[in-house]
Coordinates of C-alpha atoms in Angstrom, one line a residue:
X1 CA 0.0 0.0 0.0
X2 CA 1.2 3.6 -1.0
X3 CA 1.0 6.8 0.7
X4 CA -1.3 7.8 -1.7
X5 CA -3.9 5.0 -0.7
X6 CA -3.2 5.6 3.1
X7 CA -4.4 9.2 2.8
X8 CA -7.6 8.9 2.2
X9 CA -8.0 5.9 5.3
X10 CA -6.0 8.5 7.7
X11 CA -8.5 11.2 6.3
X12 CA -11.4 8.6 6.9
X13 CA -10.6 7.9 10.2
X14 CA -10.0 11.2 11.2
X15 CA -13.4 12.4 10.1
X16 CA -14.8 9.6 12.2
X17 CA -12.9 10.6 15.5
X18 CA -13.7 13.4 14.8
X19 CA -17.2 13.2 14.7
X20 CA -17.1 10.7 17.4
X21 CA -15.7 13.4 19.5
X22 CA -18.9 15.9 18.9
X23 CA -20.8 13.1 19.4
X24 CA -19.6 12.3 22.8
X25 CA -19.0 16.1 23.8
X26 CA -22.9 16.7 22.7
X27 CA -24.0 13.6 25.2
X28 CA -22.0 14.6 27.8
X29 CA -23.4 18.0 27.7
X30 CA -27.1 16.7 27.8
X31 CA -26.3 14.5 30.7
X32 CA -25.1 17.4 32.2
X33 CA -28.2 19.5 31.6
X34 CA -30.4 16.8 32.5
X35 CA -28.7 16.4 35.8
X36 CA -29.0 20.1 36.4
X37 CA -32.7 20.1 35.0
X38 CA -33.5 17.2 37.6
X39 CA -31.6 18.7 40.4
X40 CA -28.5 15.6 40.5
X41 CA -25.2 15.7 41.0
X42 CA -23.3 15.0 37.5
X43 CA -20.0 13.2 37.3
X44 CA -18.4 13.9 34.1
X45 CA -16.2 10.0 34.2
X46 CA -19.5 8.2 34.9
X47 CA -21.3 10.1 31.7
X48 CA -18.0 9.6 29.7
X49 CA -17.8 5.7 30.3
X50 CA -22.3 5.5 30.0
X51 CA -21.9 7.6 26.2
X52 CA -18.8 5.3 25.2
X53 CA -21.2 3.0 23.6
X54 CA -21.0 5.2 20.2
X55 CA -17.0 3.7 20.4
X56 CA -18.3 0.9 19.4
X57 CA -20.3 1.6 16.5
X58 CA -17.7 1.3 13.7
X59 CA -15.7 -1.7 14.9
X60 CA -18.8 -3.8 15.6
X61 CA -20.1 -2.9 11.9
X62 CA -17.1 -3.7 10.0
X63 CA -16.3 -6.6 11.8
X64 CA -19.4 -7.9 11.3
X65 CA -19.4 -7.2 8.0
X66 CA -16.3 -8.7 7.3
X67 CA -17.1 -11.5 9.3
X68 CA -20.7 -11.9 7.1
X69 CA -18.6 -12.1 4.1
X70 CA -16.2 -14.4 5.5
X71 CA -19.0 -16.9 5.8
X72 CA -20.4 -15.9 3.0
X73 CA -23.7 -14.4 4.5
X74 CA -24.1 -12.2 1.2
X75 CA -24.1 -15.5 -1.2
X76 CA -26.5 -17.7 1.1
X77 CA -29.6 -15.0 1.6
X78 CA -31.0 -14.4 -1.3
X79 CA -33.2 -11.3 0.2
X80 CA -31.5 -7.9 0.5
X81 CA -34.1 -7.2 3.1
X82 CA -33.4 -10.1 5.2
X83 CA -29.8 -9.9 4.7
X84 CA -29.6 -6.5 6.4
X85 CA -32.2 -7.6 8.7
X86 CA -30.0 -10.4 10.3
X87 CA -27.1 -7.7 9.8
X88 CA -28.9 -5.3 12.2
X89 CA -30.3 -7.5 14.9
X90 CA -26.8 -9.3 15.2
X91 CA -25.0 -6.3 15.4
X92 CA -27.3 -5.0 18.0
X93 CA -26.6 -7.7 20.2
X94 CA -23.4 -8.1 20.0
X95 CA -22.7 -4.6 21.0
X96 CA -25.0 -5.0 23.7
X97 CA -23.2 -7.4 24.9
X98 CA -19.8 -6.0 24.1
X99 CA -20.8 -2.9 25.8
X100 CA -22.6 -4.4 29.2
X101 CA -19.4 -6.2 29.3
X102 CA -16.8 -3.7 29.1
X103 CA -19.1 -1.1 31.2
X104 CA -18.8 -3.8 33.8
X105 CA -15.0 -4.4 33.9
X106 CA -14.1 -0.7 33.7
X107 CA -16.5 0.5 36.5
X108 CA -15.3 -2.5 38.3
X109 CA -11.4 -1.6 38.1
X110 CA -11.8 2.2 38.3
X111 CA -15.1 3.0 40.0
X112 CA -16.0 3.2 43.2
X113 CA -19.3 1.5 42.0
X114 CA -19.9 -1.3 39.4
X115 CA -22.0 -1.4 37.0
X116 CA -23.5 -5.0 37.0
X117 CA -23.7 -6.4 33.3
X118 CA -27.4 -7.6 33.8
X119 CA -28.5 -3.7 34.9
X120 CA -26.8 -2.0 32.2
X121 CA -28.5 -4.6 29.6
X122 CA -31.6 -3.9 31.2
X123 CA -30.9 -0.6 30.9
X124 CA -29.7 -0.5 27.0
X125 CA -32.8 -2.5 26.1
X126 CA -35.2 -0.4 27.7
X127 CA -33.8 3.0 27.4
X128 CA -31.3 2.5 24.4
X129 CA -32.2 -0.2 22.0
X130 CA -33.9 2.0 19.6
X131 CA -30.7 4.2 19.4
X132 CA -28.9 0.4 18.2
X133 CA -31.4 -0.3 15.5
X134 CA -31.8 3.2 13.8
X135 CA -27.7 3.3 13.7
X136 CA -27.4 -0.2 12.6
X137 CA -30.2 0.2 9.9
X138 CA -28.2 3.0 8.5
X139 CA -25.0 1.8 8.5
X140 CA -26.8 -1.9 7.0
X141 CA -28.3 0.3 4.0
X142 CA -24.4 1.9 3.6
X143 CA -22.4 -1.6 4.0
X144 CA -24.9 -4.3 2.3
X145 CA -25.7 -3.3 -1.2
X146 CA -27.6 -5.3 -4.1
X147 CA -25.4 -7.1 -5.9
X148 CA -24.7 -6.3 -9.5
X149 CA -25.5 -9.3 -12.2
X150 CA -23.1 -9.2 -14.8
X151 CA -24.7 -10.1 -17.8
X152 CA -22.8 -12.8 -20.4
X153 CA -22.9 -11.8 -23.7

């Protein structure tokens, strides 16, 4: 690979921090109007680790991705629909899961209180999951495409 085809990835990625950046910086400024609004006391590391979800949104899709045309996902369902169906409802889990997890084993090692993996699942599928499957639906209409025939002549 030449420097000219590691711009546009260095450029890529740095739109996405970026971006990830506002995003984060936005949600940590409604939590803190929110807790001001409902008379709480806010703790910027607590709404930093709850918002890091959106970390997560990029390497879970491409992985998945990848890993869907590894086994070869794309060739076995026929239906575009159902394809990015599956894609979305798999990728939601798994970064439920991902995310529960890691929430648990950082407030665990550097919090004073842990965040139990079953509460914050409870918690992401009752307050969050929506947020998972509008994101994933987008990102499934970006990454899984119809598939061209090429016609034989």
């Amino acid at each position: 690979m030449n420097i000219l085809q590691k711009k546009p990835r260095i450029k890529a990625t740095l739109k996405y921090l970026v971006v990830l950046v506002l995003v984060l910086l936005v949600t940590i400024f409604q939590d803190f109007l929110n807790s001001r609004t409902n008379e709480y006391p806010f703790f910027a590391s607590e709404s930093v680790l709850i918002n890091s979800f959106w970390v997560l949104i990029l390497p879970v899709s491409f992985l998945l991705n990848w890993l869907f045309q590894k086994v070869s996902i794309h060739d076995k369902l026929p239906n575009l629909f159902l394809k990015r169906f599956i894609f979305v409802l798999v990728a939601t889990l798994i970064h439920m899961l991902l995310f529960a997890g890691l929430l648990h084993l950082i407030s665990a090692s550097f919090y004073e209180h842990t965040i139990r993996f079953m509460q914050n699942l409870q918690f992401t599928i009752s307050q969050d999951l929506y947020k998972y499957l509008l994101i994933y639906s987008v990102i499934a209409l970006v990454l899984i495409k119809k598939k061209k025939h090429v016609k034989s002549t």
